[in-house]
Amino acid sequence: MHPSLLQDSVRGCPKEIPHNEKLLSLKYESLDYDNSENQLFLEEERRMSFLGFKCLEISRWVICGLIGFLTGLIACCIDIAVENLAGVKYYVVKQNIEKFTEVGGLSISLILWAVLNSAFVMLGAVIVAFFEPGAAGSGIPQIKCYLNGVKIPRVVRLKTLVVKVCGVICSVAGGLAVGKEGPMIHSGAVVAAGVSQGRSTSLKKDFKVGGYCGVLFSLEEGASFWNQMLTWRIFFASMISTFTLNFFLSIYNNKPGDLSSPGLINFGRFESDSVAYNLYEIPLFIVMGAAGGLLGALFNILNYWLTIFRIRYVHRPCLQVMEAMLVAAVTATVSFAMIYFSNDCQPLGPDQSEDYPLQLFCADGEYNSMATAFFNTPERSVRSLFHNPPGRLFYNPLTLSLFTLFGILLAAITPNGSVSVRGLYGPHYGGGIVRMTLSLTVIMVEATGNVTYGLPIMLVLLTAKIVGDYFVEGLYDIHIKLQSVPFLHLEAPATSHWLTAREVMGAPVTCFNRIEKVGTIVDVLSNTSTNHNLGKICGLILRSQLIVLLKHKVRELARSRLTQRKLQLKDFRDAYPRFPPIQSIHVSQDERECMMDLTEFMNPTPYTVPQETSLPRVFKLFRALGLRHLVVVDSENRVVGLVTRKDLARYHLGKHGLEEMQLAQT
């Protein structure tokens, strides 16, 4: 959507990159995190007293606390559901394998395992593919785009949250090489959007709370810049979320009040004297990071081509369900084969700490350690690996190597990959995939409950990121590009200093007068007008605002001076965030002749730049201010063009990036 009033652009493709305009998908609109300081906004601000501002500030903290509480509650439900469903599945399969080990017929156990996996995955795939495709994958690329200023359809709806939670539970319980941690970012974002807006379009219910905070929350919590107050609110919400998760988990584990659990990921506690390291080990950590970066880059390349294959050939819902079931069956088959052919037998300890020890062909008093790796949730597998009793090994090197190799391959072929590497080499390899250094460092420190290895973890992750970035982008950036999202990166292209706003802008620009005919506005919004005028800029108004004005019939009759009721800022908030399409608004022929005064609704002080402004400077304005469009003027302050997010994204991608998009969409 483009702004109107002295500018509403009719786009043309730049000559440098022809025929690629449609590659940046038209279904994605930009979010405007900048306040529209029109007369309605200023009047409301001036009417608010000092006490009103204080109450508003308190309500923001309450909203952040409520978001943290609900997010922690959802995480707790997912964790408990996954543990119980996976436990039942592993118990049934284990009993069946032990039954047929002696009498023969282990193929029945394999079929049972594959059927159980496929059943869980089919349930999760059906609800995602047929009811809410927006819940597919981890959701992190979509949320990253949303915070970048791109409105992704249906990404923060309640229906998406419900399907996401159910899909994650079914996928993890079905044995897919995915994790429940990544989707929690998406789930928390949906909770934040719903609580802050105080309404749900899925339930068609307005709870009449958070109305004023709805837009403001997206302004300050989602903008591309950062501030100190935002840090404190996020810290507060995270604290509440962690407390909620640990409190309810303590009740579930029959330890009420024990809040020492680190959350969804728990690798057990590490004593400081047992995790010491020396200076000569630092190069080894760097080598591990480099290897992780290489493996991560290889993983991303493989996932890239598999994603292109899925975009081209596996785009129907029924095919997506069949593919997910096939991957689940293959996962069960590979796991069973590795357990069957493994001769890695370990003695049962006196405490018998393993949840599902499987004897198979091992001697009495021993169990198959490969089965332990597969008959556990990822966290339990890592805990059993890291916490061996003195002088006792749970896995031999061959078992670990095979488990890691097949885990990587299974994670790569898993559809809509919300990737969670199962321990073994995990953070280093994961750092080579998603390139999140700071987040993974904090996660590992929390999961181990020890900061001793903080420096080595940072070294490994930083090395993995540097090596991985040399070969290919991170996994989330790859998926963002393949979805044709006009995403703005942190910096402008290195070779863009010779470009100016003139080369990037779209022109000509459609302009409105302060008092304009309703018919002219409707024609422009419907893309049926071909009238392009140039004039001095006096303000800017959004397309969404014009639609609200037309919906409420804010107009002045041509002959009589009868006017409609005065519109308030609340009318615009009530329509946010899903404004009706222009086609749904009926305008009669008589109404088309009426005049509409746009003065009090337009933003009289929009951001403008001279046409000689360099592209990096334009880029910084978009990133720092959360803009969706920037007006370009000449030396006499006349509107000559308009720069949009898609313009900058297209130039940032360059010819090579757009060719990759075209390859994926062909």
PDB file of N, CA and C in Angstrom, residues 362-407:
ATOM      1  N   CYS A 362      21.731 -57.285  23.476  1.00  0.00           N
ATOM      2  CA  CYS A 362      22.785 -57.162  24.481  1.00  0.00           C
ATOM      3  C   CYS A 362      22.599 -58.227  25.560  1.00  0.00           C
ATOM      4  N   ALA A 363      23.667 -58.437  26.327  1.00  0.00           N
ATOM      5  CA  ALA A 363      23.613 -59.419  27.410  1.00  0.00           C
ATOM      6  C   ALA A 363      22.753 -58.902  28.552  1.00  0.00           C
ATOM      7  N   ASP A 364      22.404 -59.811  29.453  1.00  0.00           N
ATOM      8  CA  ASP A 364      21.610 -59.411  30.613  1.00  0.00           C
ATOM      9  C   ASP A 364      22.377 -58.377  31.431  1.00  0.00           C
ATOM     10  N   GLY A 365      21.673 -57.364  31.911  1.00  0.00           N
ATOM     11  CA  GLY A 365      22.289 -56.301  32.679  1.00  0.00           C
ATOM     12  C   GLY A 365      22.909 -55.218  31.826  1.00  0.00           C
ATOM     13  N   GLU A 366      22.721 -55.303  30.489  1.00  0.00           N
ATOM     14  CA  GLU A 366      23.231 -54.290  29.575  1.00  0.00           C
ATOM     15  C   GLU A 366      22.085 -53.749  28.724  1.00  0.00           C
ATOM     16  N   TYR A 367      22.330 -52.619  28.111  1.00  0.00           N
ATOM     17  CA  TYR A 367      21.315 -52.020  27.244  1.00  0.00           C
ATOM     18  C   TYR A 367      21.987 -51.435  26.001  1.00  0.00           C
ATOM     19  N   ASN A 368      21.201 -51.250  24.960  1.00  0.00           N
ATOM     20  CA  ASN A 368      21.687 -50.710  23.690  1.00  0.00           C
ATOM     21  C   ASN A 368      21.736 -49.192  23.792  1.00  0.00           C
ATOM     22  N   SER A 369      22.941 -48.613  23.748  1.00  0.00           N
ATOM     23  CA  SER A 369      23.076 -47.168  23.949  1.00  0.00           C
ATOM     24  C   SER A 369      22.540 -46.372  22.760  1.00  0.00           C
ATOM     25  N   MET A 370      22.563 -46.969  21.539  1.00  0.00           N
ATOM     26  CA  MET A 370      21.982 -46.268  20.392  1.00  0.00           C
ATOM     27  C   MET A 370      20.486 -46.076  20.580  1.00  0.00           C
ATOM     28  N   ALA A 371      19.830 -47.058  21.193  1.00  0.00           N
ATOM     29  CA  ALA A 371      18.397 -46.925  21.468  1.00  0.00           C
ATOM     30  C   ALA A 371      18.132 -45.803  22.459  1.00  0.00           C
ATOM     31  N   THR A 372      19.058 -45.619  23.405  1.00  0.00           N
ATOM     32  CA  THR A 372      18.898 -44.529  24.365  1.00  0.00           C
ATOM     33  C   THR A 372      18.905 -43.173  23.669  1.00  0.00           C
ATOM     34  N   ALA A 373      19.742 -43.055  22.626  1.00  0.00           N
ATOM     35  CA  ALA A 373      19.817 -41.785  21.900  1.00  0.00           C
ATOM     36  C   ALA A 373      18.513 -41.477  21.180  1.00  0.00           C
ATOM     37  N   PHE A 374      17.859 -42.522  20.651  1.00  0.00           N
ATOM     38  CA  PHE A 374      16.638 -42.303  19.878  1.00  0.00           C
ATOM     39  C   PHE A 374      15.369 -42.406  20.719  1.00  0.00           C
ATOM     40  N   PHE A 375      15.429 -43.123  21.830  1.00  0.00           N
ATOM     41  CA  PHE A 375      14.246 -43.303  22.669  1.00  0.00           C
ATOM     42  C   PHE A 375      14.180 -42.243  23.759  1.00  0.00           C
ATOM     43  N   ASN A 376      14.563 -41.056  23.431  1.00  0.00           N
ATOM     44  CA  ASN A 376      14.548 -39.959  24.387  1.00  0.00           C
ATOM     45  C   ASN A 376      14.264 -38.658  23.660  1.00  0.00           C
ATOM     46  N   THR A 377      13.748 -37.691  24.376  1.00  0.00           N
ATOM     47  CA  THR A 377      13.667 -36.348  23.814  1.00  0.00           C
ATOM     48  C   THR A 377      15.085 -35.798  23.687  1.00  0.00           C
ATOM     49  N   PRO A 378      15.321 -34.817  22.831  1.00  0.00           N
ATOM     50  CA  PRO A 378      16.688 -34.319  22.628  1.00  0.00           C
ATOM     51  C   PRO A 378      17.388 -33.911  23.921  1.00  0.00           C
ATOM     52  N   GLU A 379      16.660 -33.228  24.824  1.00  0.00           N
ATOM     53  CA  GLU A 379      17.303 -32.770  26.061  1.00  0.00           C
ATOM     54  C   GLU A 379      17.774 -33.948  26.924  1.00  0.00           C
ATOM     55  N   ARG A 380      16.957 -34.995  26.985  1.00  0.00           N
ATOM     56  CA  ARG A 380      17.338 -36.152  27.798  1.00  0.00           C
ATOM     57  C   ARG A 380      18.556 -36.868  27.204  1.00  0.00           C
ATOM     58  N   SER A 381      18.632 -36.907  25.871  1.00  0.00           N
ATOM     59  CA  SER A 381      19.797 -37.527  25.227  1.00  0.00           C
ATOM     60  C   SER A 381      21.074 -36.777  25.579  1.00  0.00           C
ATOM     61  N   VAL A 382      20.993 -35.451  25.567  1.00  0.00           N
ATOM     62  CA  VAL A 382      22.176 -34.647  25.877  1.00  0.00           C
ATOM     63  C   VAL A 382      22.559 -34.805  27.345  1.00  0.00           C
ATOM     64  N   ARG A 383      21.574 -34.842  28.212  1.00  0.00           N
ATOM     65  CA  ARG A 383      21.882 -35.022  29.643  1.00  0.00           C
ATOM     66  C   ARG A 383      22.581 -36.356  29.897  1.00  0.00           C
ATOM     67  N   SER A 384      22.112 -37.416  29.241  1.00  0.00           N
ATOM     68  CA  SER A 384      22.757 -38.716  29.428  1.00  0.00           C
ATOM     69  C   SER A 384      24.168 -38.725  28.860  1.00  0.00           C
ATOM     70  N   LEU A 385      24.411 -37.905  27.815  1.00  0.00           N
ATOM     71  CA  LEU A 385      25.749 -37.824  27.226  1.00  0.00           C
ATOM     72  C   LEU A 385      26.710 -37.061  28.129  1.00  0.00           C
ATOM     73  N   PHE A 386      26.256 -35.951  28.696  1.00  0.00           N
ATOM     74  CA  PHE A 386      27.134 -35.069  29.450  1.00  0.00           C
ATOM     75  C   PHE A 386      27.357 -35.506  30.896  1.00  0.00           C
ATOM     76  N   HIS A 387      26.484 -36.334  31.411  1.00  0.00           N
ATOM     77  CA  HIS A 387      26.555 -36.638  32.843  1.00  0.00           C
ATOM     78  C   HIS A 387      26.812 -38.125  33.069  1.00  0.00           C
ATOM     79  N   ASN A 388      27.882 -38.622  32.495  1.00  0.00           N
ATOM     80  CA  ASN A 388      28.299 -40.001  32.742  1.00  0.00           C
ATOM     81  C   ASN A 388      28.876 -40.125  34.151  1.00  0.00           C
ATOM     82  N   PRO A 389      28.550 -41.198  34.835  1.00  0.00           N
ATOM     83  CA  PRO A 389      29.246 -41.435  36.113  1.00  0.00           C
ATOM     84  C   PRO A 389      30.730 -41.676  35.860  1.00  0.00           C
ATOM     85  N   PRO A 390      31.584 -41.439  36.834  1.00  0.00           N
ATOM     86  CA  PRO A 390      33.030 -41.619  36.647  1.00  0.00           C
ATOM     87  C   PRO A 390      33.366 -43.034  36.182  1.00  0.00           C
ATOM     88  N   GLY A 391      34.204 -43.124  35.136  1.00  0.00           N
ATOM     89  CA  GLY A 391      34.645 -44.407  34.614  1.00  0.00           C
ATOM     90  C   GLY A 391      33.613 -45.143  33.799  1.00  0.00           C
ATOM     91  N   ARG A 392      32.533 -44.466  33.398  1.00  0.00           N
ATOM     92  CA  ARG A 392      31.476 -45.160  32.664  1.00  0.00           C
ATOM     93  C   ARG A 392      31.103 -44.369  31.431  1.00  0.00           C
ATOM     94  N   LEU A 393      31.062 -45.012  30.264  1.00  0.00           N
ATOM     95  CA  LEU A 393      30.701 -44.374  29.006  1.00  0.00           C
ATOM     96  C   LEU A 393      29.317 -44.832  28.586  1.00  0.00           C
ATOM     97  N   PHE A 394      28.486 -43.902  28.160  1.00  0.00           N
ATOM     98  CA  PHE A 394      27.177 -44.256  27.645  1.00  0.00           C
ATOM     99  C   PHE A 394      27.225 -44.537  26.138  1.00  0.00           C
ATOM    100  N   TYR A 395      28.127 -43.887  25.411  1.00  0.00           N
ATOM    101  CA  TYR A 395      28.196 -44.026  23.964  1.00  0.00           C
ATOM    102  C   TYR A 395      29.655 -44.188  23.551  1.00  0.00           C
ATOM    103  N   ASN A 396      29.888 -45.033  22.536  1.00  0.00           N
ATOM    104  CA  ASN A 396      31.222 -45.055  21.966  1.00  0.00           C
ATOM    105  C   ASN A 396      31.294 -44.060  20.816  1.00  0.00           C
ATOM    106  N   PRO A 397      32.492 -43.703  20.332  1.00  0.00           N
ATOM    107  CA  PRO A 397      32.617 -42.672  19.293  1.00  0.00           C
ATOM    108  C   PRO A 397      31.857 -42.997  18.016  1.00  0.00           C
ATOM    109  N   LEU A 398      31.810 -44.273  17.624  1.00  0.00           N
ATOM    110  CA  LEU A 398      31.089 -44.639  16.406  1.00  0.00           C
ATOM    111  C   LEU A 398      29.597 -44.356  16.544  1.00  0.00           C
ATOM    112  N   THR A 399      29.043 -44.665  17.712  1.00  0.00           N
ATOM    113  CA  THR A 399      27.624 -44.399  17.948  1.00  0.00           C
ATOM    114  C   THR A 399      27.327 -42.913  17.834  1.00  0.00           C
ATOM    115  N   LEU A 400      28.177 -42.107  18.462  1.00  0.00           N
ATOM    116  CA  LEU A 400      27.974 -40.657  18.403  1.00  0.00           C
ATOM    117  C   LEU A 400      28.087 -40.141  16.976  1.00  0.00           C
ATOM    118  N   SER A 401      29.072 -40.637  16.222  1.00  0.00           N
ATOM    119  CA  SER A 401      29.283 -40.159  14.857  1.00  0.00           C
ATOM    120  C   SER A 401      28.098 -40.502  13.971  1.00  0.00           C
ATOM    121  N   LEU A 402      27.621 -41.739  14.052  1.00  0.00           N
ATOM    122  CA  LEU A 402      26.480 -42.152  13.224  1.00  0.00           C
ATOM    123  C   LEU A 402      25.214 -41.387  13.609  1.00  0.00           C
ATOM    124  N   PHE A 403      25.023 -41.223  14.910  1.00  0.00           N
ATOM    125  CA  PHE A 403      23.837 -40.499  15.366  1.00  0.00           C
ATOM    126  C   PHE A 403      23.853 -39.056  14.879  1.00  0.00           C
ATOM    127  N   THR A 404      25.032 -38.425  14.938  1.00  0.00           N
ATOM    128  CA  THR A 404      25.157 -37.040  14.478  1.00  0.00           C
ATOM    129  C   THR A 404      24.928 -36.939  12.975  1.00  0.00           C
ATOM    130  N   LEU A 405      25.549 -37.846  12.206  1.00  0.00           N
ATOM    131  CA  LEU A 405      25.434 -37.806  10.749  1.00  0.00           C
ATOM    132  C   LEU A 405      23.987 -37.958  10.305  1.00  0.00           C
ATOM    133  N   PHE A 406      23.325 -38.992  10.807  1.00  0.00           N
ATOM    134  CA  PHE A 406      21.947 -39.215  10.394  1.00  0.00           C
ATOM    135  C   PHE A 406      21.010 -38.151  10.969  1.00  0.00           C
ATOM    136  N   GLY A 407      21.343 -37.610  12.136  1.00  0.00           N
ATOM    137  CA  GLY A 407      20.530 -36.517  12.678  1.00  0.00           C
ATOM    138  C   GLY A 407      20.567 -35.291  11.787  1.00  0.00           C
TER     139      GLY A 407
END
